[in-house]
mmCIF file of C-alpha atoms in Angstrom:
data_model
loop_
_atom_site.group_PDB
_atom_site.id
_atom_site.type_symbol
_atom_site.label_atom_id
_atom_site.label_comp_id
_atom_site.label_asym_id
_atom_site.label_seq_id
_atom_site.Cartn_x
_atom_site.Cartn_y
_atom_site.Cartn_z
ATOM 1 C CA MET A 1 22.203 3.111 -55.276
ATOM 2 C CA ILE A 2 21.447 5.433 -52.345
ATOM 3 C CA GLN A 3 17.709 4.953 -52.854
ATOM 4 C CA LYS A 4 18.199 1.177 -52.927
ATOM 5 C CA CYS A 5 20.173 1.230 -49.629
ATOM 6 C CA SER A 6 17.527 3.443 -48.051
ATOM 7 C CA SER A 7 14.826 1.061 -49.206
ATOM 8 C CA LEU A 8 16.718 -1.914 -47.758
ATOM 9 C CA ALA A 9 17.179 -0.113 -44.444
ATOM 10 C CA GLN A 10 13.462 0.640 -44.244
ATOM 11 C CA ASP A 11 12.584 -2.958 -45.099
ATOM 12 C CA SER A 12 14.936 -4.294 -42.404
ATOM 13 C CA SER A 13 13.383 -2.020 -39.785
ATOM 14 C CA LEU A 14 9.830 -3.140 -40.533
ATOM 15 C CA PRO A 15 9.946 -6.318 -38.353
ATOM 16 C CA LEU A 16 11.214 -4.269 -35.398
ATOM 17 C CA GLN A 17 8.509 -1.640 -35.875
ATOM 18 C CA ARG A 18 5.824 -4.318 -36.128
ATOM 19 C CA SER A 19 7.150 -6.022 -33.009
ATOM 20 C CA MET A 20 7.025 -2.734 -31.107
ATOM 21 C CA GLU A 21 3.477 -2.067 -32.306
ATOM 22 C CA VAL A 22 2.363 -5.530 -31.172
ATOM 23 C CA LEU A 23 4.078 -5.052 -27.811
ATOM 24 C CA VAL A 24 2.495 -1.646 -27.195
ATOM 25 C CA ALA A 25 -0.914 -2.984 -28.233
ATOM 26 C CA HIS A 26 -0.730 -6.017 -25.920
ATOM 27 C CA PRO A 27 -3.583 -5.897 -23.365
ATOM 28 C CA VAL A 28 -1.329 -6.888 -20.445
ATOM 29 C CA LEU A 29 1.067 -4.027 -21.228
ATOM 30 C CA LYS A 30 -1.884 -1.645 -21.464
ATOM 31 C CA ALA A 31 -3.027 -2.847 -18.033
ATOM 32 C CA PHE A 32 0.495 -2.243 -16.716
ATOM 33 C CA MET A 33 0.539 1.308 -18.111
ATOM 34 C CA CYS A 34 -2.914 2.110 -16.712
ATOM 35 C CA GLY A 35 -1.951 0.730 -13.323
ATOM 36 C CA SER A 36 1.323 2.660 -13.223
ATOM 37 C CA LEU A 37 -0.421 5.930 -14.032
ATOM 38 C CA SER A 38 -3.105 5.360 -11.400
ATOM 39 C CA GLY A 39 -0.412 4.479 -8.835
ATOM 40 C CA THR A 40 1.493 7.683 -9.604
ATOM 41 C CA CYS A 41 -1.546 9.881 -8.986
ATOM 42 C CA SER A 42 -2.605 8.193 -5.748
ATOM 43 C CA THR A 43 0.933 8.008 -4.308
ATOM 44 C CA LEU A 44 1.625 11.714 -4.795
ATOM 45 C CA LEU A 45 -1.651 12.764 -3.198
ATOM 46 C CA PHE A 46 -1.622 10.492 -0.151
ATOM 47 C CA GLN A 47 2.069 10.144 0.778
ATOM 48 C CA PRO A 48 1.666 12.412 3.887
ATOM 49 C CA LEU A 49 -0.802 9.930 5.401
ATOM 50 C CA ASP A 50 1.668 7.093 4.897
ATOM 51 C CA LEU A 51 4.455 9.059 6.572
ATOM 52 C CA VAL A 52 2.273 9.904 9.583
ATOM 53 C CA LYS A 53 1.246 6.242 9.859
ATOM 54 C CA THR A 54 4.874 5.108 9.894
ATOM 55 C CA ARG A 55 5.856 7.711 12.497
ATOM 56 C CA LEU A 56 2.998 6.620 14.771
ATOM 57 C CA GLN A 57 4.106 3.006 14.506
ATOM 58 C CA THR A 58 7.778 3.748 15.194
ATOM 59 C CA LEU A 59 7.500 5.913 18.295
ATOM 60 C CA GLN A 60 10.204 5.170 20.838
ATOM 61 C CA SER A 61 9.344 2.309 23.171
ATOM 62 C CA SER A 62 10.004 4.711 26.067
ATOM 63 C CA VAL A 63 6.569 6.219 25.526
ATOM 64 C CA GLN A 64 4.561 5.355 28.628
ATOM 65 C CA HIS A 65 1.407 3.276 28.568
ATOM 66 C CA GLY A 66 -1.542 5.576 28.679
ATOM 67 C CA SER A 67 0.320 8.357 26.877
ATOM 68 C CA ARG A 68 -1.488 9.054 23.655
ATOM 69 C CA VAL A 69 0.146 10.572 20.620
ATOM 70 C CA GLY A 70 -2.409 11.101 17.901
ATOM 71 C CA MET A 71 -2.289 11.567 14.169
ATOM 72 C CA VAL A 72 -2.782 15.340 14.347
ATOM 73 C CA THR A 73 0.068 15.709 16.868
ATOM 74 C CA VAL A 74 2.480 13.794 14.641
ATOM 75 C CA PHE A 75 1.285 15.708 11.576
ATOM 76 C CA LEU A 76 1.900 19.101 13.181
ATOM 77 C CA ASN A 77 5.229 17.986 14.644
ATOM 78 C CA VAL A 78 6.489 16.972 11.193
ATOM 79 C CA ILE A 79 5.489 20.354 9.752
ATOM 80 C CA ARG A 80 7.119 22.205 12.658
ATOM 81 C CA THR A 81 10.424 20.317 12.593
ATOM 82 C CA GLU A 82 10.761 19.308 8.943
ATOM 83 C CA LYS A 83 8.658 21.940 7.157
ATOM 84 C CA LEU A 84 5.690 21.220 4.889
ATOM 85 C CA LEU A 85 7.738 19.211 2.393
ATOM 86 C CA GLY A 86 8.716 16.898 5.250
ATOM 87 C CA LEU A 87 5.291 15.304 4.846
ATOM 88 C CA TRP A 88 6.490 13.957 1.504
ATOM 89 C CA LYS A 89 9.663 12.389 2.914
ATOM 90 C CA GLY A 90 9.880 8.938 1.401
ATOM 91 C CA VAL A 91 7.948 9.921 -1.717
ATOM 92 C CA SER A 92 10.915 8.954 -3.940
ATOM 93 C CA PRO A 93 10.967 5.307 -2.821
ATOM 94 C CA SER A 94 7.167 5.392 -2.876
ATOM 95 C CA PHE A 95 7.288 6.345 -6.554
ATOM 96 C CA VAL A 96 9.991 3.769 -7.295
ATOM 97 C CA ARG A 97 7.821 1.169 -5.596
ATOM 98 C CA CYS A 98 4.322 2.184 -6.679
ATOM 99 C CA ILE A 99 4.791 3.113 -10.323
ATOM 100 C CA PRO A 100 6.061 -0.328 -11.352
ATOM 101 C CA GLY A 101 4.449 -2.071 -8.355
ATOM 102 C CA VAL A 102 0.890 -0.981 -9.101
ATOM 103 C CA GLY A 103 1.551 -1.697 -12.770
ATOM 104 C CA ILE A 104 2.682 -5.241 -11.912
ATOM 105 C CA TYR A 105 -0.362 -5.679 -9.675
ATOM 106 C CA PHE A 106 -2.923 -4.615 -12.263
ATOM 107 C CA SER A 107 -1.241 -6.433 -15.167
ATOM 108 C CA THR A 108 -1.066 -9.632 -13.072
ATOM 109 C CA PHE A 109 -4.680 -9.136 -11.983
ATOM 110 C CA PHE A 110 -5.756 -8.613 -15.598
ATOM 111 C CA SER A 111 -3.813 -11.682 -16.781
ATOM 112 C CA LEU A 112 -5.238 -13.940 -14.080
ATOM 113 C CA LYS A 113 -8.766 -12.692 -14.657
ATOM 114 C CA GLN A 114 -8.535 -13.198 -18.417
ATOM 115 C CA ARG A 115 -7.002 -16.644 -17.926
ATOM 116 C CA PHE A 116 -9.526 -18.025 -15.442
ATOM 117 C CA PHE A 117 -12.609 -15.771 -15.588
ATOM 118 C CA SER A 118 -12.850 -14.507 -19.149
ATOM 119 C CA GLU A 119 -16.358 -15.926 -19.588
ATOM 120 C CA ARG A 120 -17.898 -15.057 -16.199
ATOM 121 C CA ALA A 121 -17.499 -12.850 -13.165
ATOM 122 C CA PRO A 122 -15.544 -14.416 -10.259
ATOM 123 C CA SER A 123 -17.406 -15.415 -7.110
ATOM 124 C CA ALA A 124 -16.654 -13.767 -3.755
ATOM 125 C CA LEU A 125 -14.072 -16.412 -2.803
ATOM 126 C CA GLU A 126 -12.535 -16.386 -6.277
ATOM 127 C CA ALA A 127 -12.242 -12.585 -6.064
ATOM 128 C CA VAL A 128 -10.307 -12.964 -2.796
ATOM 129 C CA LEU A 129 -7.886 -15.428 -4.407
ATOM 130 C CA LEU A 130 -7.570 -13.254 -7.519
ATOM 131 C CA GLY A 131 -6.697 -10.111 -5.586
ATOM 132 C CA ALA A 132 -4.386 -11.925 -3.163
ATOM 133 C CA GLY A 133 -2.499 -13.645 -5.977
ATOM 134 C CA ALA A 134 -1.891 -10.427 -7.893
ATOM 135 C CA ARG A 135 -0.750 -8.594 -4.753
ATOM 136 C CA SER A 136 1.619 -11.401 -3.732
ATOM 137 C CA VAL A 137 3.431 -11.192 -7.065
ATOM 138 C CA ALA A 138 3.752 -7.401 -6.871
ATOM 139 C CA GLY A 139 4.689 -7.481 -3.165
ATOM 140 C CA VAL A 140 7.583 -9.908 -3.611
ATOM 141 C CA CYS A 141 8.914 -8.016 -6.648
ATOM 142 C CA MET A 142 8.904 -4.630 -4.908
ATOM 143 C CA LEU A 143 9.782 -5.605 -1.306
ATOM 144 C CA PRO A 144 13.366 -4.210 -1.333
ATOM 145 C CA VAL A 145 12.011 -0.775 -2.252
ATOM 146 C CA THR A 146 9.309 -1.149 0.414
ATOM 147 C CA VAL A 147 12.042 -1.681 3.027
ATOM 148 C CA VAL A 148 13.797 1.503 1.895
ATOM 149 C CA LYS A 149 10.520 3.446 1.850
ATOM 150 C CA THR A 150 9.695 2.404 5.422
ATOM 151 C CA ARG A 151 13.146 3.454 6.632
ATOM 152 C CA PHE A 152 12.914 6.814 4.859
ATOM 153 C CA GLU A 153 9.571 7.544 6.503
ATOM 154 C CA SER A 154 10.664 6.443 9.974
ATOM 155 C CA GLY A 155 13.103 9.362 10.263
ATOM 156 C CA ARG A 156 15.795 7.065 11.723
ATOM 157 C CA TYR A 157 17.881 6.660 8.595
ATOM 158 C CA SER A 158 19.648 9.234 6.422
ATOM 159 C CA TYR A 159 20.014 7.803 2.951
ATOM 160 C CA ALA A 160 20.994 10.067 0.065
ATOM 161 C CA SER A 161 18.856 8.271 -2.520
ATOM 162 C CA VAL A 162 16.740 5.182 -3.083
ATOM 163 C CA PHE A 163 19.434 3.341 -5.001
ATOM 164 C CA GLY A 164 22.080 4.475 -2.543
ATOM 165 C CA ALA A 165 19.942 3.037 0.255
ATOM 166 C CA LEU A 166 19.524 -0.267 -1.576
ATOM 167 C CA ARG A 167 23.280 -0.494 -2.076
ATOM 168 C CA SER A 168 24.001 0.463 1.543
ATOM 169 C CA ILE A 169 21.606 -2.141 2.949
ATOM 170 C CA TYR A 170 22.968 -4.829 0.632
ATOM 171 C CA VAL A 171 26.618 -4.114 1.560
ATOM 172 C CA SER A 172 26.212 -3.538 5.304
ATOM 173 C CA GLU A 173 23.370 -5.935 6.155
ATOM 174 C CA GLY A 174 23.343 -8.446 3.329
ATOM 175 C CA PRO A 175 20.697 -9.286 0.707
ATOM 176 C CA ARG A 176 18.425 -10.848 3.326
ATOM 177 C CA ALA A 177 17.791 -7.409 4.864
ATOM 178 C CA LEU A 178 16.276 -6.245 1.573
ATOM 179 C CA PHE A 179 13.530 -8.814 2.081
ATOM 180 C CA SER A 180 12.994 -8.233 5.800
ATOM 181 C CA GLY A 181 9.347 -8.272 6.765
ATOM 182 C CA LEU A 182 8.403 -10.477 3.787
ATOM 183 C CA THR A 183 6.080 -12.674 5.850
ATOM 184 C CA ALA A 184 4.363 -9.729 7.532
ATOM 185 C CA THR A 185 4.129 -7.863 4.225
ATOM 186 C CA LEU A 186 2.419 -10.776 2.484
ATOM 187 C CA LEU A 187 0.168 -11.347 5.511
ATOM 188 C CA ARG A 188 -0.847 -7.705 5.232
ATOM 189 C CA ASP A 189 -0.974 -7.061 1.480
ATOM 190 C CA ALA A 190 -2.358 -10.339 0.116
ATOM 191 C CA PRO A 191 -5.388 -10.406 2.463
ATOM 192 C CA PHE A 192 -5.926 -6.653 2.004
ATOM 193 C CA SER A 193 -6.025 -6.961 -1.765
ATOM 194 C CA GLY A 194 -8.128 -10.120 -1.672
ATOM 195 C CA ILE A 195 -10.657 -8.657 0.764
ATOM 196 C CA TYR A 196 -10.640 -5.365 -1.126
ATOM 197 C CA VAL A 197 -11.355 -6.988 -4.508
ATOM 198 C CA MET A 198 -14.119 -9.097 -2.954
ATOM 199 C CA PHE A 199 -15.886 -6.166 -1.285
ATOM 200 C CA TYR A 200 -15.282 -3.919 -4.299
ATOM 201 C CA SER A 201 -16.815 -6.368 -6.767
ATOM 202 C CA GLN A 202 -19.703 -7.275 -4.456
ATOM 203 C CA THR A 203 -20.467 -3.608 -3.704
ATOM 204 C CA LYS A 204 -20.519 -2.783 -7.413
ATOM 205 C CA LYS A 205 -22.976 -5.627 -8.006
ATOM 206 C CA SER A 206 -25.319 -4.201 -5.370
ATOM 207 C CA VAL A 207 -25.463 -0.774 -7.036
ATOM 208 C CA PRO A 208 -28.720 -0.268 -8.975
ATOM 209 C CA ALA A 209 -28.322 -0.445 -12.754
ATOM 210 C CA GLU A 210 -29.795 3.028 -13.310
ATOM 211 C CA VAL A 211 -26.922 4.595 -11.324
ATOM 212 C CA TRP A 212 -24.367 3.375 -13.862
ATOM 213 C CA SER A 213 -24.822 6.309 -16.233
ATOM 214 C CA ALA A 214 -21.726 7.659 -17.969
ATOM 215 C CA PRO A 215 -21.171 10.796 -15.836
ATOM 216 C CA CYS A 216 -21.607 8.870 -12.571
ATOM 217 C CA VAL A 217 -19.377 5.862 -13.282
ATOM 218 C CA PRO A 218 -16.124 7.289 -11.808
ATOM 219 C CA LEU A 219 -17.953 8.512 -8.698
ATOM 220 C CA VAL A 220 -19.710 5.171 -8.192
ATOM 221 C CA ASN A 221 -16.418 3.278 -8.623
ATOM 222 C CA PHE A 222 -14.723 5.567 -6.113
ATOM 223 C CA GLY A 223 -17.544 5.156 -3.588
ATOM 224 C CA CYS A 224 -17.430 1.363 -3.885
ATOM 225 C CA GLY A 225 -13.662 1.546 -3.461
ATOM 226 C CA VAL A 226 -13.947 3.564 -0.259
ATOM 227 C CA VAL A 227 -16.322 1.021 1.319
ATOM 228 C CA ALA A 228 -14.061 -1.880 0.342
ATOM 229 C CA GLY A 229 -10.909 -0.072 1.475
ATOM 230 C CA VAL A 230 -12.128 0.721 4.984
ATOM 231 C CA LEU A 231 -13.082 -2.894 5.677
ATOM 232 C CA ALA A 232 -9.886 -4.340 4.202
ATOM 233 C CA ALA A 233 -7.589 -1.846 5.971
ATOM 234 C CA LEU A 234 -9.005 -2.552 9.429
ATOM 235 C CA VAL A 235 -8.678 -6.323 9.035
ATOM 236 C CA THR A 236 -5.014 -6.118 7.985
ATOM 237 C CA GLN A 237 -3.813 -3.320 10.310
ATOM 238 C CA PRO A 238 -2.003 -5.595 12.849
ATOM 239 C CA ALA A 239 0.142 -7.131 10.093
ATOM 240 C CA ASP A 240 1.132 -3.636 8.933
ATOM 241 C CA VAL A 241 2.379 -2.715 12.421
ATOM 242 C CA VAL A 242 4.423 -5.937 12.647
ATOM 243 C CA LYS A 243 5.915 -5.355 9.183
ATOM 244 C CA THR A 244 7.033 -1.859 10.120
ATOM 245 C CA GLN A 245 8.728 -3.062 13.308
ATOM 246 C CA VAL A 246 10.647 -5.794 11.469
ATOM 247 C CA GLN A 247 11.865 -3.460 8.730
ATOM 248 C CA ILE A 248 13.088 -0.585 10.913
ATOM 249 C CA ARG A 249 14.837 -2.816 13.489
ATOM 250 C CA PRO A 250 16.820 -5.252 11.330
ATOM 251 C CA GLY A 251 18.455 -8.066 13.280
ATOM 252 C CA GLN A 252 16.463 -7.443 16.453
ATOM 253 C CA TYR A 253 13.901 -10.131 15.707
ATOM 254 C CA ARG A 254 14.764 -13.701 14.805
ATOM 255 C CA TRP A 255 11.366 -14.195 13.192
ATOM 256 C CA THR A 256 8.053 -12.388 12.824
ATOM 257 C CA GLY A 257 6.649 -13.868 16.057
ATOM 258 C CA ASP A 258 9.320 -12.013 18.078
ATOM 259 C CA ALA A 259 8.019 -8.703 16.725
ATOM 260 C CA VAL A 260 4.463 -9.688 17.628
ATOM 261 C CA ARG A 261 5.525 -10.426 21.220
ATOM 262 C CA TYR A 262 7.464 -7.162 21.479
ATOM 263 C CA ILE A 263 4.508 -5.061 20.335
ATOM 264 C CA TYR A 264 2.126 -6.834 22.706
ATOM 265 C CA ARG A 265 4.450 -6.490 25.715
ATOM 266 C CA ALA A 266 5.288 -2.855 25.001
ATOM 267 C CA HIS A 267 1.882 -1.541 24.002
ATOM 268 C CA GLY A 268 -0.737 -4.265 24.518
ATOM 269 C CA LEU A 269 -3.438 -5.045 21.976
ATOM 270 C CA ARG A 270 -3.808 -1.343 21.209
ATOM 271 C CA GLY A 271 -0.266 -1.380 19.818
ATOM 272 C CA PHE A 272 -1.386 -3.509 16.878
ATOM 273 C CA PHE A 273 -3.709 -0.708 15.767
ATOM 274 C CA ARG A 274 -1.252 2.170 16.150
ATOM 275 C CA GLY A 275 -1.412 4.262 12.984
ATOM 276 C CA ALA A 276 -4.737 2.699 11.977
ATOM 277 C CA VAL A 277 -6.458 6.001 11.163
ATOM 278 C CA PRO A 278 -3.869 7.448 8.749
ATOM 279 C CA ARG A 279 -3.244 4.023 7.210
ATOM 280 C CA SER A 280 -6.952 3.352 6.725
ATOM 281 C CA LEU A 281 -7.416 6.774 5.182
ATOM 282 C CA ARG A 282 -4.429 6.383 2.903
ATOM 283 C CA ARG A 283 -4.994 2.782 1.839
ATOM 284 C CA THR A 284 -8.711 3.394 1.313
ATOM 285 C CA LEU A 285 -8.293 6.583 -0.704
ATOM 286 C CA MET A 286 -5.292 5.272 -2.648
ATOM 287 C CA ALA A 287 -7.005 2.018 -3.559
ATOM 288 C CA ALA A 288 -10.262 3.758 -4.452
ATOM 289 C CA MET A 289 -8.493 6.306 -6.654
ATOM 290 C CA ALA A 290 -6.170 3.724 -8.233
ATOM 291 C CA TRP A 291 -9.059 1.446 -9.185
ATOM 292 C CA THR A 292 -11.181 4.355 -10.430
ATOM 293 C CA VAL A 293 -8.393 5.723 -12.654
ATOM 294 C CA TYR A 294 -7.443 2.213 -13.804
ATOM 295 C CA GLU A 295 -10.983 1.280 -14.805
ATOM 296 C CA GLN A 296 -11.528 4.579 -16.628
ATOM 297 C CA LEU A 297 -8.277 4.233 -18.568
ATOM 298 C CA MET A 298 -8.964 0.589 -19.441
ATOM 299 C CA ALA A 299 -12.440 1.535 -20.672
ATOM 300 C CA LYS A 300 -10.977 4.269 -22.890
ATOM 301 C CA MET A 301 -8.572 1.696 -24.349
ATOM 302 C CA GLY A 302 -11.481 -0.604 -25.105
ATOM 303 C CA LEU A 303 -10.486 -3.234 -22.552
ATOM 304 C CA LYS A 304 -12.671 -4.750 -19.878
ATOM 305 C CA SER A 305 -10.951 -4.463 -16.483
#
């Protein structure tokens, strides 16, 4: 009787086990897992650059025109006043955002590519649309955490935790505040990803075939990623500055254009490129590493990225 019950229990669990096996083996889920792992590695390494970028962009408006506060000055000031670990302030919301966010991005990218370009490589314009579409989906999904991350890094808010910050913003400022800077974020992230994917794919095509030997593949991918990242980061830098202003000064701007006018009046055209060096370094290195790790992991799983 006991053996019969045990046999029935095992038989009833078989459909669940098979469902789990199918789910784990699904290519889109594999792409999500590879993307999440690559996002974890790149976020941990390059968080200090993101913090320095945010601090440069959120300097008090009382700073006089002509006064120059550089990346090194901000970097040393953070170490002096907040110790070495202060450079990783905001890493918790960065993890909460990037681990699922990069996973969503790569799984969406993989799905779109398999759906529309399974038989051929996308053209330059199609690569732009592919990258921009995947980033838009991930950006909208993770925007509330992006708002919290920006506030953590600015040094103007003292939240106990990521989820505590989300709750505090929702209660005190309303749900709309959790999506502040949506327009500027999409104007920054969608073009960045689209331009990045275009330059990345085109650069890889220009690499001689003999260079693509097994030991060199990760290095070649990383090099192509660096070239693509620099170009994409510079083009989208003004939108990043506007996004930061909107998210750290909730309620001050009626719409994104007000933030653009404020930055121009306070700092001129140069204000739209404040924090460009640390952001370019971070976005370039993060994207290059994320794509390199992602492509290596997908190759090991037998999937074409």
